[in-house]
Short mmCIF file of C-alpha atoms in Angstrom, two decimals:
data_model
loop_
_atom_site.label_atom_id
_atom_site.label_comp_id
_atom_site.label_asym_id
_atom_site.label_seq_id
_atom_site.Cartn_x
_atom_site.Cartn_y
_atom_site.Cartn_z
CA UNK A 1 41.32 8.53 -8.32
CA UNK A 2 40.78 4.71 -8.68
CA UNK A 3 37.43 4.24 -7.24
CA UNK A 4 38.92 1.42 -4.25
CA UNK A 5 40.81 4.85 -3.19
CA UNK A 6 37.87 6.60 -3.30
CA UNK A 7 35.32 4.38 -1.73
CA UNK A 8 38.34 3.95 1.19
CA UNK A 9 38.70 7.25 2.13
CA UNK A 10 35.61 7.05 4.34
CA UNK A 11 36.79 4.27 5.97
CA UNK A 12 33.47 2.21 5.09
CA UNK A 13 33.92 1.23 1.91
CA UNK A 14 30.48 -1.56 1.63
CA UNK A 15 28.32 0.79 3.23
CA UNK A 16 29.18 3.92 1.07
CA UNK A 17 29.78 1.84 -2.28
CA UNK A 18 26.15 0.31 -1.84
CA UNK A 19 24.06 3.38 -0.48
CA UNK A 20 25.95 5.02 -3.54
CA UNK A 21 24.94 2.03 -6.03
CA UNK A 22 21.43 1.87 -5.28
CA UNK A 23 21.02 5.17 -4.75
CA UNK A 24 22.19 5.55 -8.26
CA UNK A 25 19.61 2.63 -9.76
CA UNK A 26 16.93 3.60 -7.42
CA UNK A 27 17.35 7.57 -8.37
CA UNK A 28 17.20 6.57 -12.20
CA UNK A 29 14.39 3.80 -12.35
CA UNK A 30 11.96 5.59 -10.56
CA UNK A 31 11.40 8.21 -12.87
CA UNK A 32 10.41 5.42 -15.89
CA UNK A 33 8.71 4.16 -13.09
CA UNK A 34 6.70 6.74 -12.99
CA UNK A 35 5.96 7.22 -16.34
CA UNK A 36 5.17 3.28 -16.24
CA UNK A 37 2.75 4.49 -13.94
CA UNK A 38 1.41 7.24 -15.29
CA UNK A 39 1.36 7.09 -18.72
CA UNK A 40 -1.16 4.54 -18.98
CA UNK A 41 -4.06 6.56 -17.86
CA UNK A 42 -3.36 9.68 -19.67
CA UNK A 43 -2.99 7.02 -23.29
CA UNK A 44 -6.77 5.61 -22.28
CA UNK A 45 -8.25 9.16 -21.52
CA UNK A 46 -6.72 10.53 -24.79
CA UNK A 47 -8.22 7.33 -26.98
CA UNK A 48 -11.69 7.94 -24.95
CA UNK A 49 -11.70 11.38 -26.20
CA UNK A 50 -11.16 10.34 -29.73
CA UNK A 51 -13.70 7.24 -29.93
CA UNK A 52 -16.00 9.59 -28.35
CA UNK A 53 -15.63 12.66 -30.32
CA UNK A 54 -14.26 10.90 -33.24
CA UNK A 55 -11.54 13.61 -33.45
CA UNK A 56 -8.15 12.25 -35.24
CA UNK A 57 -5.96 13.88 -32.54
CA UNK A 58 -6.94 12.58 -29.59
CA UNK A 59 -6.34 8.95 -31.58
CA UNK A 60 -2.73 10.45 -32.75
CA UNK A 61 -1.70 11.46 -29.52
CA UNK A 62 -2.84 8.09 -27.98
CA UNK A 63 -0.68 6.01 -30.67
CA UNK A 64 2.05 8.52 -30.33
CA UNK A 65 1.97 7.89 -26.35
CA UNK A 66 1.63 4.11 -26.76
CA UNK A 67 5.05 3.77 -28.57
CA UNK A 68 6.50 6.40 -26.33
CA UNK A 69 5.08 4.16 -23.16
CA UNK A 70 6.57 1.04 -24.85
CA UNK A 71 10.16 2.70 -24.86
CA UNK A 72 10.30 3.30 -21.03
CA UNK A 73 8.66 0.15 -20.66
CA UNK A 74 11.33 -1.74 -21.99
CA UNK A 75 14.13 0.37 -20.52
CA UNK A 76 12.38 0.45 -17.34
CA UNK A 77 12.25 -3.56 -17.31
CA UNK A 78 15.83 -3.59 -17.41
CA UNK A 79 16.69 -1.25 -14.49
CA UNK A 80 14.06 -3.00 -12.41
CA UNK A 81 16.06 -6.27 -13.00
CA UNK A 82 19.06 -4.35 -11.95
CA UNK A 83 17.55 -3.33 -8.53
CA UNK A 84 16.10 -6.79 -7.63
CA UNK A 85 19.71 -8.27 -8.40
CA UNK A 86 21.43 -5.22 -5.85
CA UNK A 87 18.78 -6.06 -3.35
CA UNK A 88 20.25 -9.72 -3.03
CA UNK A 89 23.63 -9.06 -3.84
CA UNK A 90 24.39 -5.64 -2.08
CA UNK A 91 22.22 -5.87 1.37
CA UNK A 92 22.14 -9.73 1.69
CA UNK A 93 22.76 -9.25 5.66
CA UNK A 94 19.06 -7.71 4.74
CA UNK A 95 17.52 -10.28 2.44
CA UNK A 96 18.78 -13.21 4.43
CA UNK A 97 17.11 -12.30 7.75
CA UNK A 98 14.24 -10.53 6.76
CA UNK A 99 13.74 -11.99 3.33
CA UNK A 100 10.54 -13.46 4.72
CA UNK A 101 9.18 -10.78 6.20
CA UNK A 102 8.93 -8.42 3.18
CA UNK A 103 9.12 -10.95 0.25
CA UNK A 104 5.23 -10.99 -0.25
CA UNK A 105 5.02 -7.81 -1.92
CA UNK A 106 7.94 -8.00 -3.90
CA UNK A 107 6.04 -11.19 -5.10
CA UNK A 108 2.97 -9.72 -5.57
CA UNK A 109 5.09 -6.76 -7.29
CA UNK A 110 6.54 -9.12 -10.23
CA UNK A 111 2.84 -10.66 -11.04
CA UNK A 112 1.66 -7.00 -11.29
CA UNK A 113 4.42 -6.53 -13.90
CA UNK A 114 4.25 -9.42 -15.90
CA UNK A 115 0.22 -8.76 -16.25
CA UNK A 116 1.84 -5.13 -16.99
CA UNK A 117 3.93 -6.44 -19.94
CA UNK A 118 0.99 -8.90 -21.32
CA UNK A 119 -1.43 -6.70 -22.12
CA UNK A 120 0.99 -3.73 -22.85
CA UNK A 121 2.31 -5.82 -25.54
CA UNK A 122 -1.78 -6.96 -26.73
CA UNK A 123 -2.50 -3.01 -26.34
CA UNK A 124 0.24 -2.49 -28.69
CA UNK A 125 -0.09 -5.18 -31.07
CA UNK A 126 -3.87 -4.13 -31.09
CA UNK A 127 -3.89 -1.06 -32.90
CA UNK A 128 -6.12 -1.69 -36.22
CA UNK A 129 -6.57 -5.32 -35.12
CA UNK A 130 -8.84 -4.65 -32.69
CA UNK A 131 -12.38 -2.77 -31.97
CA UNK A 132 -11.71 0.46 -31.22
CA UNK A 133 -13.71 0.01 -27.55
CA UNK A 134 -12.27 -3.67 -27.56
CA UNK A 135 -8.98 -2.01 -27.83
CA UNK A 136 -9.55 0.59 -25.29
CA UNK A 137 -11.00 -2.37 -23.22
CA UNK A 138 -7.74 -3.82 -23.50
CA UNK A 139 -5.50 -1.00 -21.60
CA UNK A 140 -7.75 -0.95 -18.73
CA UNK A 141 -5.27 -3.89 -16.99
CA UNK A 142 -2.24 -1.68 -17.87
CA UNK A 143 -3.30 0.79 -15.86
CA UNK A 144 -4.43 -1.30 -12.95
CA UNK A 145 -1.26 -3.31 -12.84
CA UNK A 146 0.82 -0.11 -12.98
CA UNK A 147 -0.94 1.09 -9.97
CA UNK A 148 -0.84 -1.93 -8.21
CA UNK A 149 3.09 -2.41 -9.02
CA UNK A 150 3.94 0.80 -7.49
CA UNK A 151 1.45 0.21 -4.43
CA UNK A 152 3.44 -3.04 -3.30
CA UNK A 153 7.11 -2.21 -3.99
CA UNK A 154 6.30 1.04 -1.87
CA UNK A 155 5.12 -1.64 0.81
CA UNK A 156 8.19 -3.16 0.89
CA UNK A 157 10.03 -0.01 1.51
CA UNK A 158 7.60 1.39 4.07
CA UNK A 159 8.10 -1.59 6.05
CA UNK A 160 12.02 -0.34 6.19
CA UNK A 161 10.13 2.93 7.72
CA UNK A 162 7.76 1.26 10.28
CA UNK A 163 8.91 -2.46 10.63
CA UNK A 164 6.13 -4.84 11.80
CA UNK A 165 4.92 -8.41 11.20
CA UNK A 166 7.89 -10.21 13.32
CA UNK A 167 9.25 -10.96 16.94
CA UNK A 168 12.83 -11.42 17.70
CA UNK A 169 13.13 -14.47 20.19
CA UNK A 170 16.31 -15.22 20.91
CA UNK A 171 17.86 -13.88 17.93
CA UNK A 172 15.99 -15.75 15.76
CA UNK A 173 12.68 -13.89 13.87
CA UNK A 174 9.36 -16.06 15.61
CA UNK A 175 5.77 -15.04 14.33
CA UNK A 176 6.36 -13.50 11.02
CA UNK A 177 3.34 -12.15 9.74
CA UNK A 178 4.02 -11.63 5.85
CA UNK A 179 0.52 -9.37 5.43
CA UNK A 180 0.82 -6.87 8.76
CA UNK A 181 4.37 -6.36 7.53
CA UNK A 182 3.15 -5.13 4.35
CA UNK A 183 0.33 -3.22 5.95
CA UNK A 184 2.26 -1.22 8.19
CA UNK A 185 1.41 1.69 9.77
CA UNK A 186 3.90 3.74 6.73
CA UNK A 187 2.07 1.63 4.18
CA UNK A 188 -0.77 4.16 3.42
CA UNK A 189 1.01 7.04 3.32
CA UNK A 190 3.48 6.46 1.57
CA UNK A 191 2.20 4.07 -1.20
CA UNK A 192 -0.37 7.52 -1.81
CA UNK A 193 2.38 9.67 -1.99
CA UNK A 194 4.33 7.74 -4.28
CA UNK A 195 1.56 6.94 -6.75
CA UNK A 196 0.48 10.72 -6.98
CA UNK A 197 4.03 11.90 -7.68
CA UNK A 198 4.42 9.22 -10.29
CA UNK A 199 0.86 10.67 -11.78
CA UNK A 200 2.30 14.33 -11.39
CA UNK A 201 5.43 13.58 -12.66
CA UNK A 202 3.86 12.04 -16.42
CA UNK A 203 0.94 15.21 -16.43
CA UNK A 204 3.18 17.41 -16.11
CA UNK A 205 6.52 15.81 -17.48
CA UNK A 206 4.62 15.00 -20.88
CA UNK A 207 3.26 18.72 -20.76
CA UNK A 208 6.70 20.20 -20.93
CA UNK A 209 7.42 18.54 -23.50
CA UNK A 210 4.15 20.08 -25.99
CA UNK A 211 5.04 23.32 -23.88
CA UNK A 212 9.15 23.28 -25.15
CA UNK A 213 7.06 23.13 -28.96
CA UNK A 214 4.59 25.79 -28.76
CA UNK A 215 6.74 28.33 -27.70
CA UNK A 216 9.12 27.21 -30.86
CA UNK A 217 5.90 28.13 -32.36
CA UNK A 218 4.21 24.97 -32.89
CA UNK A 219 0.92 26.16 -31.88
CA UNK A 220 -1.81 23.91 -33.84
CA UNK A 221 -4.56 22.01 -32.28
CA UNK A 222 -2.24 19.30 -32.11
CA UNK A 223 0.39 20.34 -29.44
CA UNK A 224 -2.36 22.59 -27.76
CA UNK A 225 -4.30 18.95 -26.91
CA UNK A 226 -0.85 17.56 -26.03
CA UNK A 227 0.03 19.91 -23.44
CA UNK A 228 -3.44 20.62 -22.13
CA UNK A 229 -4.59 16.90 -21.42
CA UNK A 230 -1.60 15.70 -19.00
CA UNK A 231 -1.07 19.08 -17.79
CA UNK A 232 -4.55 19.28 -16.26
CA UNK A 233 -4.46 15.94 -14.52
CA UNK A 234 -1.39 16.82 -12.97
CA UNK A 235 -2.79 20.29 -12.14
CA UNK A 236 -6.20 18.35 -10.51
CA UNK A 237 -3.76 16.12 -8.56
CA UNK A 238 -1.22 18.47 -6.96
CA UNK A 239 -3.82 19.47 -3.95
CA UNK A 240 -4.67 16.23 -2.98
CA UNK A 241 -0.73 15.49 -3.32
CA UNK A 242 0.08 18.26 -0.81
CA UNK A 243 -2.84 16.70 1.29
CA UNK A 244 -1.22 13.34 0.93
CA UNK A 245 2.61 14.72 1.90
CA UNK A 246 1.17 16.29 4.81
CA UNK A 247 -0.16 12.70 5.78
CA UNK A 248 3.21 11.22 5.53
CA UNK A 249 4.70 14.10 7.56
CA UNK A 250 2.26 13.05 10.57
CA UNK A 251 3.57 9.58 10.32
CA UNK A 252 6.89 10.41 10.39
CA UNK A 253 6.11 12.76 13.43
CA UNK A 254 4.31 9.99 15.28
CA UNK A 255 6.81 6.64 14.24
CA UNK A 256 10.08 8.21 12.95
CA UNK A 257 10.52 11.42 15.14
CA UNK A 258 14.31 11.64 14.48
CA UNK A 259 13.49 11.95 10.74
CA UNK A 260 11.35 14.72 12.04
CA UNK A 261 13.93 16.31 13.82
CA UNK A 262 16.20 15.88 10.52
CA UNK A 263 13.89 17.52 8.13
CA UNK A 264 13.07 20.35 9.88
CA UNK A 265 16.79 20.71 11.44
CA UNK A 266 15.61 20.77 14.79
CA UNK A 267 17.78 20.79 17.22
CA UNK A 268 16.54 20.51 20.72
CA UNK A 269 13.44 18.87 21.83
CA UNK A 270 10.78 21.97 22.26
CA UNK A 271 7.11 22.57 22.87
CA UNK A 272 5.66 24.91 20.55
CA UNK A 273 8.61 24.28 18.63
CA UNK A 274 9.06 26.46 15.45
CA UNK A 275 9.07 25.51 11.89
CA UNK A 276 12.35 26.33 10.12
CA UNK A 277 12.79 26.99 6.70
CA UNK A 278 16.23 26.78 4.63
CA UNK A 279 19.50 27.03 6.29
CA UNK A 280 21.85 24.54 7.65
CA UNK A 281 23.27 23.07 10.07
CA UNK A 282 26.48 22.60 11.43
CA UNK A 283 28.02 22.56 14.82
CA UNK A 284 25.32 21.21 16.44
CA UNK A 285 22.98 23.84 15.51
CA UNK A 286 20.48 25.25 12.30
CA UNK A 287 22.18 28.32 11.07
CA UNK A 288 20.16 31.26 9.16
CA UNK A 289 16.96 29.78 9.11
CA UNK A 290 13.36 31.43 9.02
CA UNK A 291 11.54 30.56 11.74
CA UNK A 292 7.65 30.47 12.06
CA UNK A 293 6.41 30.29 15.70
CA UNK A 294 4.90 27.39 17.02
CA UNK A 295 4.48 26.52 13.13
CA UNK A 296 5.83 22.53 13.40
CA UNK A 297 4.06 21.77 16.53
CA UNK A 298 0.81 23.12 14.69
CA UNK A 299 2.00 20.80 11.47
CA UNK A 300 3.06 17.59 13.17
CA UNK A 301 0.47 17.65 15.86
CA UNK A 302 -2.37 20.09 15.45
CA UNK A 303 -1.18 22.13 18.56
CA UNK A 304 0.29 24.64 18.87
CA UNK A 305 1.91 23.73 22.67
CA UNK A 306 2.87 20.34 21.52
CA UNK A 307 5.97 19.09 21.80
CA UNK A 308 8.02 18.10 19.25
CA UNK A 309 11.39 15.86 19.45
CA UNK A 310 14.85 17.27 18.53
CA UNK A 311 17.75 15.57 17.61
CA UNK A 312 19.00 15.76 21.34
CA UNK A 313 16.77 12.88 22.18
CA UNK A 314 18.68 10.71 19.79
CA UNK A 315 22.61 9.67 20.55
CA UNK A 316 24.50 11.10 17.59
CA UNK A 317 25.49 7.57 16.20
CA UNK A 318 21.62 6.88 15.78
CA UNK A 319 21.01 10.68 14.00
CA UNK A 320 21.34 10.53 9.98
CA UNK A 321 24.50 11.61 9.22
CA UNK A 322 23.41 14.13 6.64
CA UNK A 323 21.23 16.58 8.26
CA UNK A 324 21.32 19.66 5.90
CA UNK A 325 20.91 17.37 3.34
CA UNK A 326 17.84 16.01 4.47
CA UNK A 327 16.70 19.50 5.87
CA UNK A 328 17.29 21.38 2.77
CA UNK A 329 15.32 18.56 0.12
CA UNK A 330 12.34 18.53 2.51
CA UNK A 331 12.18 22.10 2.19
CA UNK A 332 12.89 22.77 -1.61
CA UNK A 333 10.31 19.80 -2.39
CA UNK A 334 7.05 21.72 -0.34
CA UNK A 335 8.38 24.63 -2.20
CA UNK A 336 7.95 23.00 -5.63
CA UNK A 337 4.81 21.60 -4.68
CA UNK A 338 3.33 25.12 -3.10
CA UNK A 339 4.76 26.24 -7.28
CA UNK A 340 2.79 23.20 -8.89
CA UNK A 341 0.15 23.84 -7.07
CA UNK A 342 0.48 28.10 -8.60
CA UNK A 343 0.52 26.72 -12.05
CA UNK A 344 -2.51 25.05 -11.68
CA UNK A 345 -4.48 27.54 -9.83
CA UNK A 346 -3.49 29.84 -12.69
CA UNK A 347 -4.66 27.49 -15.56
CA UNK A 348 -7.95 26.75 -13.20
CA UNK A 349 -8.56 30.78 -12.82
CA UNK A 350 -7.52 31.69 -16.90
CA UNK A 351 -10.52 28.78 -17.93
CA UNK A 352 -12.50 29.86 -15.88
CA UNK A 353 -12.82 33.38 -16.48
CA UNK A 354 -12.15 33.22 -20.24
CA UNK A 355 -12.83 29.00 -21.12
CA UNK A 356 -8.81 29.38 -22.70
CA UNK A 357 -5.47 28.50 -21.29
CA UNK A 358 -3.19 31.71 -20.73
CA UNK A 359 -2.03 33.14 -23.60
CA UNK A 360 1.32 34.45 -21.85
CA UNK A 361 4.21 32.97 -23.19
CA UNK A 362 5.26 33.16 -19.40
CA UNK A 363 3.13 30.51 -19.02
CA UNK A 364 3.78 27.84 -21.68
CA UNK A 365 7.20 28.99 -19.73
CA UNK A 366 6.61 27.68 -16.37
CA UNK A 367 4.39 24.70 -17.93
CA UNK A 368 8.26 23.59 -19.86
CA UNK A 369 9.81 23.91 -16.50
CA UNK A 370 6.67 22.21 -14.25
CA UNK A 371 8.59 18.73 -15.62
CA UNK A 372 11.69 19.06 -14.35
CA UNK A 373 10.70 20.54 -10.85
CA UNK A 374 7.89 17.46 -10.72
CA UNK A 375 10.86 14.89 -11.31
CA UNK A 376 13.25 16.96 -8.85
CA UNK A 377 10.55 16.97 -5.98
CA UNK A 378 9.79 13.50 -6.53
CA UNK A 379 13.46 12.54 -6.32
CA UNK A 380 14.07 15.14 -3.27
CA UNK A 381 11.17 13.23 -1.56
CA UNK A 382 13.14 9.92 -1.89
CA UNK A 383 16.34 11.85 -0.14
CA UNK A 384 14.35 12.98 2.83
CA UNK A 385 12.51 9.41 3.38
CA UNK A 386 15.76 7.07 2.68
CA UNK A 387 18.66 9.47 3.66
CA UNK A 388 16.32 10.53 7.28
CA UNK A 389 16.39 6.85 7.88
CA UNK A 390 20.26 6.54 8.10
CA UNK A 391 21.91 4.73 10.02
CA UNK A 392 19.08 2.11 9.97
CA UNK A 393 18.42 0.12 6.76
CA UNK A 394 15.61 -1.11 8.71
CA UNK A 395 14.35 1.53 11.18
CA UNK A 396 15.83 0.88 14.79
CA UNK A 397 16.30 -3.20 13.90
CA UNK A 398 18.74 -3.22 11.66
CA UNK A 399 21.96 -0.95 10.84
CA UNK A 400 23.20 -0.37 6.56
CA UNK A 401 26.37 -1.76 8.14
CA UNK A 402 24.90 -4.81 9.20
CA UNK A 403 23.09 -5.67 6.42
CA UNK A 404 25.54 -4.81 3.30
CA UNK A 405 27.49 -7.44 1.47
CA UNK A 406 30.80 -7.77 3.38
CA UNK A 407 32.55 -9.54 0.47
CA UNK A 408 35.24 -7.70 -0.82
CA UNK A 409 35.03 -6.05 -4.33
CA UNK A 410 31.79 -4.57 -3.99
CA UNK A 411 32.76 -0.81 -4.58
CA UNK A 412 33.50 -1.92 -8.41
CA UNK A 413 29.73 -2.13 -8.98
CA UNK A 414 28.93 1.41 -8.62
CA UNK A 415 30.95 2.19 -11.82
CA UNK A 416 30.00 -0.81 -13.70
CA UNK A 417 26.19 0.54 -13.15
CA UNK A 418 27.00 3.89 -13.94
CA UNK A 419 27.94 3.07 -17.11
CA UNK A 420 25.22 0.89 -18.08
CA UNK A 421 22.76 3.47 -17.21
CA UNK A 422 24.97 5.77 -19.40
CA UNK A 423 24.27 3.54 -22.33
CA UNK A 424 20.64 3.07 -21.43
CA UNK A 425 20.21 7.05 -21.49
CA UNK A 426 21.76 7.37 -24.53
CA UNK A 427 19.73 4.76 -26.29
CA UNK A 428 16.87 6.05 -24.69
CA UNK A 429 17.24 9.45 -25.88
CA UNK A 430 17.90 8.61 -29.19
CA UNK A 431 15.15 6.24 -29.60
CA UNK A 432 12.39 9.12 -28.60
CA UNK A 433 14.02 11.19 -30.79
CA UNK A 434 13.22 9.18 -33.67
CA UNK A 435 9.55 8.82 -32.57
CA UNK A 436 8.84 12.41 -32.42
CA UNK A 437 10.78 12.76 -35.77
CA UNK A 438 8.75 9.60 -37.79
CA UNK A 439 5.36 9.50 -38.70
CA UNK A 440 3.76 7.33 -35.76
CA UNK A 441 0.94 5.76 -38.36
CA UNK A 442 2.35 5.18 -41.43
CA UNK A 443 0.57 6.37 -44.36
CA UNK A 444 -2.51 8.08 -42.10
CA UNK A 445 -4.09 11.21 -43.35
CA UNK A 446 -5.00 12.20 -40.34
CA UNK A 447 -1.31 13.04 -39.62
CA UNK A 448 -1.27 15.62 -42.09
CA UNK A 449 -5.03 17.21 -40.83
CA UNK A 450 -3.35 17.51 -37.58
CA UNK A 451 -1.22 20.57 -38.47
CA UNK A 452 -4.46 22.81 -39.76
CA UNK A 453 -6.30 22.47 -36.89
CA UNK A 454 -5.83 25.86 -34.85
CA UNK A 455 -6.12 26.57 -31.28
CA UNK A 456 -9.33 27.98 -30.51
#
């Protein structure tokens, strides 16, 4: 089916084309995002360890991860420049009435990346040209900037959640205050749970892949280390993640109580309403879900009597339009998080009652999956916060049908972006491939040590 036909069968073909191109970018940047994020930190802590202990495979793994981080750098660079061009070019209805509301941190966002790039290329180019704690020295920025990128392009979008900063006289925006608007009230919440998924997603992403080896039987000191380092910052991190997600619920509850209603599929507006899990709904109502007593009025407002809005209180143009959808990623993200947070509790109980990791091949098991499920909660998190906001690009100011592109011709830019991020996958892929398959120093003995070193 040509994809004019297909776009047209809804009836709204800019709305659907552009929520369906950027959801695309959006869905595939942020995980290099993440690692751009992420991998930084876990590169400086395994080059610590190895001018500290002056042990070869902490310093292998950190070169290895440096050329690895380079990689998704690069890719990562060019899928970021595809976003900023969809943001002008698909929601200009947006950009061109609130452009100066919310262009501060997307300013703020490119000199974060830029300092990014610098001294990711010195870091690089430093290896054997620098002091080793000169060199170290130098990736300190990279992790800093990484942070700081993800902390004001979050901003941007939390705005979209809780839209401040700005009066509306007349039609016309008065009183724009660029720095409330980036401080608003979603602005903490969020930006913390972003920037500990992005950390959970590397920790435990890179420990799937040392996880996929050893049970293939690479199990030398070597692969242990590789595993064991991101996987127990990831593990350290999940608690205060499920601390941080239960933040961001209580903002929703108190600024976006339709989203509320959405994620927990309910229906009517109810004191000591009940918390639902899995389902769906349809007709108006949640079918075959479990139901815990008084359980979301205890969650959303630390009462049990409290009441709780329902999707009654909002006129059924204003509800988002996919409500199992919304219901249904909520609830399959807190249940990968509640499994994260089992993997680590098991690796915190093995070490300390026998100082080893389990020797189970069940767990090097659930360690190969913890990557995947990371990167699906992650992305199930961004379904919940951007499909619960629908119809609103900009929450109760501004419809997605206002503010797309009306020109004609912009369905065609879905496909033309699917297939560039085809190509960039592909390349991608191969590229690592060849890194894990070439020697990352040439002509270093202490590649070769590596493999006799044997897991305690």
């Amino acid at each position: 089916m040509p994809s004019a036909v297909l776009f047209a069968a809804t009836g709204v073909v800019n709305p659907v084309a552009a929520r369906s191109q950027m959801g695309l970018s959006l869905g595939a940047h942020i995980i290099l995002a993440c690692f751009g994020v992420g991998m930084p930190a876990v590169i400086l802590f395994a080059e610590w360890r190895g001018i500290r202990t002056d042990d070869p495979t902490y310093r292998l793994l950190a070169r290895r991860w440096a050329r690895v981080l380079g990689v998704l750098f690069a890719v990562g660079a060019v899928s970021g420049t595809i976003l900023s061009i969809e943001m002008g070019v698909l929601w200009s209805g947006l950009m061109s009435r609130y452009g100066q509301v919310i262009g501060l941190p997307f300013a703020i966002e490119g000199i974060a990346f830029f300092i990014e790039a610098i001294f990711l290329g010195i870091y690089l180019y430093g290896w054997d040209r620098l002091a080793p704690r000169t060199h170290l020295l130098s990736g300190v920025p990279i992790v800093v900037a990484g942070v700081a990128s993800a902390f004001f392009v979050v901003c941007a979008n939390s705005w979209m959640n809780t839209p401040v900063g700005f009066t509306v006289n007349a039609g016309r925006l008065t009183r724009v205050d660029p720095w409330a608007a980036m401080f608003n009230p979603a602005s903490g919440p969020e930006t913390t749970h972003m920037i500990l998924a992005a950390l959970m997603v590397t920790g435990f992403g890179v420990a799937s892949v040392y996880a996929v080896a050893m049970i293939r039987g690479r199990r030398d000191r070597y692969h242990h280390l590789g595993m064991l380092i991101p996987l127990v910052g990831a593990s350290i991190l999940t608690p205060f993640q499920i601390v941080a997600g239960d933040w961001a619920a209580r903002m929703v509850a108190d600024h976006q109580p339709t989203k509320l209603a959405a994620m927990e599929g309910l229906v009517k507006t109810t004191k000591g309403a009940p918390e639902a899990l899995g389902g769906y709904y349809s007709g108006g109502q949640l079918h075959d879900a479990i139901k815990i007593p008084d359980g979301l009025s205890i969650l959303g407002k630390l009462n049990p009597h409290a009441t709780i809005t329902g999707l009654d209180a909002t006129p059924t143009a204003d509800r988002p339009p996919l409500i199992t959808l919304v219901h249904l990623s909520f609830d399959v993200m807190v249940l990968i998080g509640l499994g994260l947070l089992a993997l680590g509790a098991w690796l915190g109980w093995t070490w300390w009652r026998h100082h080893r990791t389990p020797n189970t091949v069940w767990f090097l098991r659930a360690v190969a999956l913890s990557g995947i499920a990371a990167t699906a909660a992650m992305e199930l998190g961004w379904i919940v916060t951007e499909v619960g906001r629908q119809p609103w690009i900009v929450y109760h100011v501004l419809r997605v049908a206002n503010a797309v592109n009306p020109e004609k011709g912009v369905q065609y830019g879905f496909w033309a972006v699917l297939g560039i991020y085809a190509i960039l996958s592909v390349v991608t892929v191969a590229v690592l491939r060849h890194l894990t398959r070439s020697r990352p120093i040439p002509a270093a003995p202490q590649e070769a040590d590596v493999e006799s070193f044997i897991v305690a």
